[in-house]
Amino acid sequence: MNNDKVVLKDGTEIALESSQGIGALRIAVNSKQEACALWERFTSDNLKQVAIKNQDGLTIGRYQDMVLSHFQGEERGDGSVLATFSLRSKTALELMEERISAVEAGQQVQDAGIDDLGQAMSDLMEGGVN
C-alpha cells in the first residue's frame, strides 16, 4: 500500500493500493460487494473534480472533467478484490455535448416560462384572472 488517496468531488477519500497515474488507480477492498459499491462512487458528477493526496495529506494531482474509461476487478484467494479504476479526461466533443445539453435544458425552462407569461397576459386581456 502506498498511502496515497484519491479524492472525489463529494469528498470521498479512497486509499490506493498503488497507482500508475490517473489511468490505473488500484484499490484493495474486502469483497466483490465492496468493489461494486466503490464502483458506484465513480459517478460522472464525482469525476468532475478528482484529486490525489499523498500520505501527508498534500494534494499532488488535480484533475477535472474525468471519465471512468475502464474498471477491472481481480479476485484474490482470500475473497478480497484488487480493483483497478482507469480514468481519462473528457474529450472536447464530450465537453461540447454536455454544454449543448445544458443550454437546451435551460431553453426548455425559458420557453415554458414565456408560454406561462403569454397565457397570463391573454387572461388579463380577456377580463382578468379569477
PDB file of C-alpha atoms in Angstrom:
ATOM      1  CA  MET A   1       0.000   0.000   0.000  1.00  0.00           C
ATOM      2  CA  ASN A   2       1.406   3.393  -0.931  1.00  0.00           C
ATOM      3  CA  ASN A   3      -0.736   5.537   1.452  1.00  0.00           C
ATOM      4  CA  ASP A   4      -1.893   7.877  -1.342  1.00  0.00           C
ATOM      5  CA  LYS A   5      -5.601   8.608  -1.664  1.00  0.00           C
ATOM      6  CA  VAL A   6      -7.907   9.518  -4.499  1.00  0.00           C
ATOM      7  CA  VAL A   7     -10.443  12.184  -3.520  1.00  0.00           C
ATOM      8  CA  LEU A   8     -13.696  12.501  -5.470  1.00  0.00           C
ATOM      9  CA  LYS A   9     -15.751  15.681  -5.850  1.00  0.00           C
ATOM     10  CA  ASP A  10     -18.116  14.741  -2.995  1.00  0.00           C
ATOM     11  CA  GLY A  11     -15.139  14.479  -0.632  1.00  0.00           C
ATOM     12  CA  THR A  12     -14.934  10.688  -0.630  1.00  0.00           C
ATOM     13  CA  GLU A  13     -11.347   9.670   0.104  1.00  0.00           C
ATOM     14  CA  ILE A  14     -10.258   6.239  -1.100  1.00  0.00           C
ATOM     15  CA  ALA A  15      -6.938   4.692  -0.114  1.00  0.00           C
ATOM     16  CA  LEU A  16      -4.843   3.492  -3.028  1.00  0.00           C
ATOM     17  CA  GLU A  17      -3.048   0.164  -3.000  1.00  0.00           C
ATOM     18  CA  SER A  18      -0.893   1.518  -5.825  1.00  0.00           C
ATOM     19  CA  SER A  19      -1.213   3.571  -8.964  1.00  0.00           C
ATOM     20  CA  GLN A  20       0.393   4.090 -12.309  1.00  0.00           C
ATOM     21  CA  GLY A  21      -1.026   7.555 -12.695  1.00  0.00           C
ATOM     22  CA  ILE A  22      -4.674   8.529 -13.044  1.00  0.00           C
ATOM     23  CA  GLY A  23      -5.116   5.845 -15.702  1.00  0.00           C
ATOM     24  CA  ALA A  24      -4.543   2.967 -13.276  1.00  0.00           C
ATOM     25  CA  LEU A  25      -5.740   3.529  -9.714  1.00  0.00           C
ATOM     26  CA  ARG A  26      -5.514   0.229  -7.819  1.00  0.00           C
ATOM     27  CA  ILE A  27      -7.715  -0.105  -4.739  1.00  0.00           C
ATOM     28  CA  ALA A  28      -7.926  -3.107  -2.418  1.00  0.00           C
ATOM     29  CA  VAL A  29     -11.345  -3.990  -0.991  1.00  0.00           C
ATOM     30  CA  ASN A  30     -12.574  -6.887   1.133  1.00  0.00           C
ATOM     31  CA  SER A  31     -15.193  -8.311  -1.226  1.00  0.00           C
ATOM     32  CA  LYS A  32     -16.919  -8.146  -4.596  1.00  0.00           C
ATOM     33  CA  GLN A  33     -19.774  -6.253  -2.925  1.00  0.00           C
ATOM     34  CA  GLU A  34     -17.358  -3.586  -1.690  1.00  0.00           C
ATOM     35  CA  ALA A  35     -15.840  -3.356  -5.177  1.00  0.00           C
ATOM     36  CA  CYS A  36     -19.307  -2.788  -6.657  1.00  0.00           C
ATOM     37  CA  ALA A  37     -20.165  -0.188  -4.002  1.00  0.00           C
ATOM     38  CA  LEU A  38     -16.885   1.576  -4.708  1.00  0.00           C
ATOM     39  CA  TRP A  39     -17.593   1.497  -8.441  1.00  0.00           C
ATOM     40  CA  GLU A  40     -20.907   3.257  -7.746  1.00  0.00           C
ATOM     41  CA  ARG A  41     -18.946   6.173  -6.186  1.00  0.00           C
ATOM     42  CA  PHE A  42     -17.244   6.885  -9.526  1.00  0.00           C
ATOM     43  CA  THR A  43     -20.230   8.810 -10.930  1.00  0.00           C
ATOM     44  CA  SER A  44     -19.945  11.397 -13.667  1.00  0.00           C
ATOM     45  CA  ASP A  45     -20.641  14.107 -11.078  1.00  0.00           C
ATOM     46  CA  ASN A  46     -17.968  12.802  -8.683  1.00  0.00           C
ATOM     47  CA  LEU A  47     -15.466  12.674 -11.539  1.00  0.00           C
ATOM     48  CA  LYS A  48     -15.887  16.364 -12.376  1.00  0.00           C
ATOM     49  CA  GLN A  49     -13.160  17.050  -9.813  1.00  0.00           C
ATOM     50  CA  VAL A  50     -10.638  14.435  -8.723  1.00  0.00           C
ATOM     51  CA  ALA A  51      -7.545  14.914  -6.582  1.00  0.00           C
ATOM     52  CA  ILE A  52      -4.714  12.673  -5.481  1.00  0.00           C
ATOM     53  CA  LYS A  53      -3.317  13.229  -1.975  1.00  0.00           C
ATOM     54  CA  ASN A  54      -0.108  11.782  -0.605  1.00  0.00           C
ATOM     55  CA  GLN A  55       0.366  10.201   2.833  1.00  0.00           C
ATOM     56  CA  ASP A  56       0.934  13.674   4.356  1.00  0.00           C
ATOM     57  CA  GLY A  57      -2.430  14.896   3.037  1.00  0.00           C
ATOM     58  CA  LEU A  58      -0.852  17.165   0.436  1.00  0.00           C
ATOM     59  CA  THR A  59      -2.570  17.333  -2.940  1.00  0.00           C
ATOM     60  CA  ILE A  60      -0.151  16.028  -5.555  1.00  0.00           C
ATOM     61  CA  GLY A  61      -2.563  15.975  -8.504  1.00  0.00           C
ATOM     62  CA  ARG A  62      -5.788  17.698  -9.552  1.00  0.00           C
ATOM     63  CA  TYR A  63      -7.970  16.613 -12.436  1.00  0.00           C
ATOM     64  CA  GLN A  64     -11.215  17.923 -13.887  1.00  0.00           C
ATOM     65  CA  ASP A  65     -13.858  16.504 -16.178  1.00  0.00           C
ATOM     66  CA  MET A  66     -12.730  12.899 -15.916  1.00  0.00           C
ATOM     67  CA  VAL A  67     -14.437   9.754 -17.197  1.00  0.00           C
ATOM     68  CA  LEU A  68     -14.219   6.206 -15.886  1.00  0.00           C
ATOM     69  CA  SER A  69     -12.952   4.544 -19.036  1.00  0.00           C
ATOM     70  CA  HIS A  70     -12.245   1.102 -17.625  1.00  0.00           C
ATOM     71  CA  PHE A  71     -12.780  -0.949 -14.491  1.00  0.00           C
ATOM     72  CA  GLN A  72     -11.161  -4.273 -13.697  1.00  0.00           C
ATOM     73  CA  GLY A  73     -11.514  -6.455 -10.640  1.00  0.00           C
ATOM     74  CA  GLU A  74      -9.109  -9.195  -9.661  1.00  0.00           C
ATOM     75  CA  GLU A  75     -10.361 -11.596  -7.007  1.00  0.00           C
ATOM     76  CA  ARG A  76      -7.728 -12.819  -4.611  1.00  0.00           C
ATOM     77  CA  GLY A  77      -7.606 -16.197  -2.871  1.00  0.00           C
ATOM     78  CA  ASP A  78      -8.952 -14.765   0.395  1.00  0.00           C
ATOM     79  CA  GLY A  79     -12.049 -13.295  -1.312  1.00  0.00           C
ATOM     80  CA  SER A  80     -10.701  -9.748  -1.362  1.00  0.00           C
ATOM     81  CA  VAL A  81     -10.600  -7.827  -4.630  1.00  0.00           C
ATOM     82  CA  LEU A  82      -7.957  -5.635  -6.194  1.00  0.00           C
ATOM     83  CA  ALA A  83      -9.943  -3.129  -8.240  1.00  0.00           C
ATOM     84  CA  THR A  84      -8.333  -1.023 -10.937  1.00  0.00           C
ATOM     85  CA  PHE A  85     -10.075   2.176 -11.995  1.00  0.00           C
ATOM     86  CA  SER A  86      -8.807   3.765 -15.189  1.00  0.00           C
ATOM     87  CA  LEU A  87      -9.749   7.416 -15.574  1.00  0.00           C
ATOM     88  CA  ARG A  88      -9.258   9.680 -18.556  1.00  0.00           C
ATOM     89  CA  SER A  89     -10.043  13.295 -19.396  1.00  0.00           C
ATOM     90  CA  LYS A  90     -13.227  14.018 -21.293  1.00  0.00           C
ATOM     91  CA  THR A  91     -12.704  14.786 -24.933  1.00  0.00           C
ATOM     92  CA  ALA A  92     -13.509  18.183 -26.383  1.00  0.00           C
ATOM     93  CA  LEU A  93     -16.520  16.605 -28.091  1.00  0.00           C
ATOM     94  CA  GLU A  94     -17.842  15.162 -24.802  1.00  0.00           C
ATOM     95  CA  LEU A  95     -17.476  18.563 -23.110  1.00  0.00           C
ATOM     96  CA  MET A  96     -19.247  20.302 -26.004  1.00  0.00           C
ATOM     97  CA  GLU A  97     -22.124  17.797 -25.909  1.00  0.00           C
ATOM     98  CA  GLU A  98     -22.583  18.473 -22.176  1.00  0.00           C
ATOM     99  CA  ARG A  99     -22.673  22.219 -22.743  1.00  0.00           C
ATOM    100  CA  ILE A 100     -25.186  21.905 -25.562  1.00  0.00           C
ATOM    101  CA  SER A 101     -27.411  19.693 -23.395  1.00  0.00           C
ATOM    102  CA  ALA A 102     -27.274  22.259 -20.580  1.00  0.00           C
ATOM    103  CA  VAL A 103     -28.199  25.096 -22.965  1.00  0.00           C
ATOM    104  CA  GLU A 104     -31.085  23.071 -24.413  1.00  0.00           C
ATOM    105  CA  ALA A 105     -32.420  22.253 -20.936  1.00  0.00           C
ATOM    106  CA  GLY A 106     -32.241  25.928 -19.961  1.00  0.00           C
ATOM    107  CA  GLN A 107     -34.012  26.904 -23.174  1.00  0.00           C
ATOM    108  CA  GLN A 108     -36.875  24.494 -22.407  1.00  0.00           C
ATOM    109  CA  VAL A 109     -37.346  26.101 -18.982  1.00  0.00           C
ATOM    110  CA  GLN A 110     -37.270  29.551 -20.552  1.00  0.00           C
ATOM    111  CA  ASP A 111     -39.769  28.522 -23.254  1.00  0.00           C
ATOM    112  CA  ALA A 112     -42.175  27.215 -20.614  1.00  0.00           C
ATOM    113  CA  GLY A 113     -41.877  30.480 -18.676  1.00  0.00           C
ATOM    114  CA  ILE A 114     -42.603  32.500 -21.831  1.00  0.00           C
ATOM    115  CA  ASP A 115     -45.653  30.335 -22.541  1.00  0.00           C
ATOM    116  CA  ASP A 116     -46.921  30.905 -18.978  1.00  0.00           C
ATOM    117  CA  LEU A 117     -46.372  34.637 -19.286  1.00  0.00           C
ATOM    118  CA  GLY A 118     -48.194  34.691 -22.611  1.00  0.00           C
ATOM    119  CA  GLN A 119     -51.151  32.818 -21.109  1.00  0.00           C
ATOM    120  CA  ALA A 120     -51.257  35.214 -18.139  1.00  0.00           C
ATOM    121  CA  MET A 121     -51.282  38.220 -20.499  1.00  0.00           C
ATOM    122  CA  SER A 122     -54.076  36.649 -22.560  1.00  0.00           C
ATOM    123  CA  ASP A 123     -56.109  36.048 -19.412  1.00  0.00           C
ATOM    124  CA  LEU A 124     -55.623  39.651 -18.310  1.00  0.00           C
ATOM    125  CA  MET A 125     -56.641  40.976 -21.720  1.00  0.00           C
ATOM    126  CA  GLU A 126     -59.823  38.879 -21.621  1.00  0.00           C
ATOM    127  CA  GLY A 127     -61.021  40.318 -18.355  1.00  0.00           C
ATOM    128  CA  GLY A 128     -58.642  39.215 -15.668  1.00  0.00           C
ATOM    129  CA  VAL A 129     -57.776  36.095 -13.774  1.00  0.00           C
ATOM    130  CA  ASN A 130     -60.198  34.702 -11.201  1.00  0.00           C
TER     131      ASN A 130
END
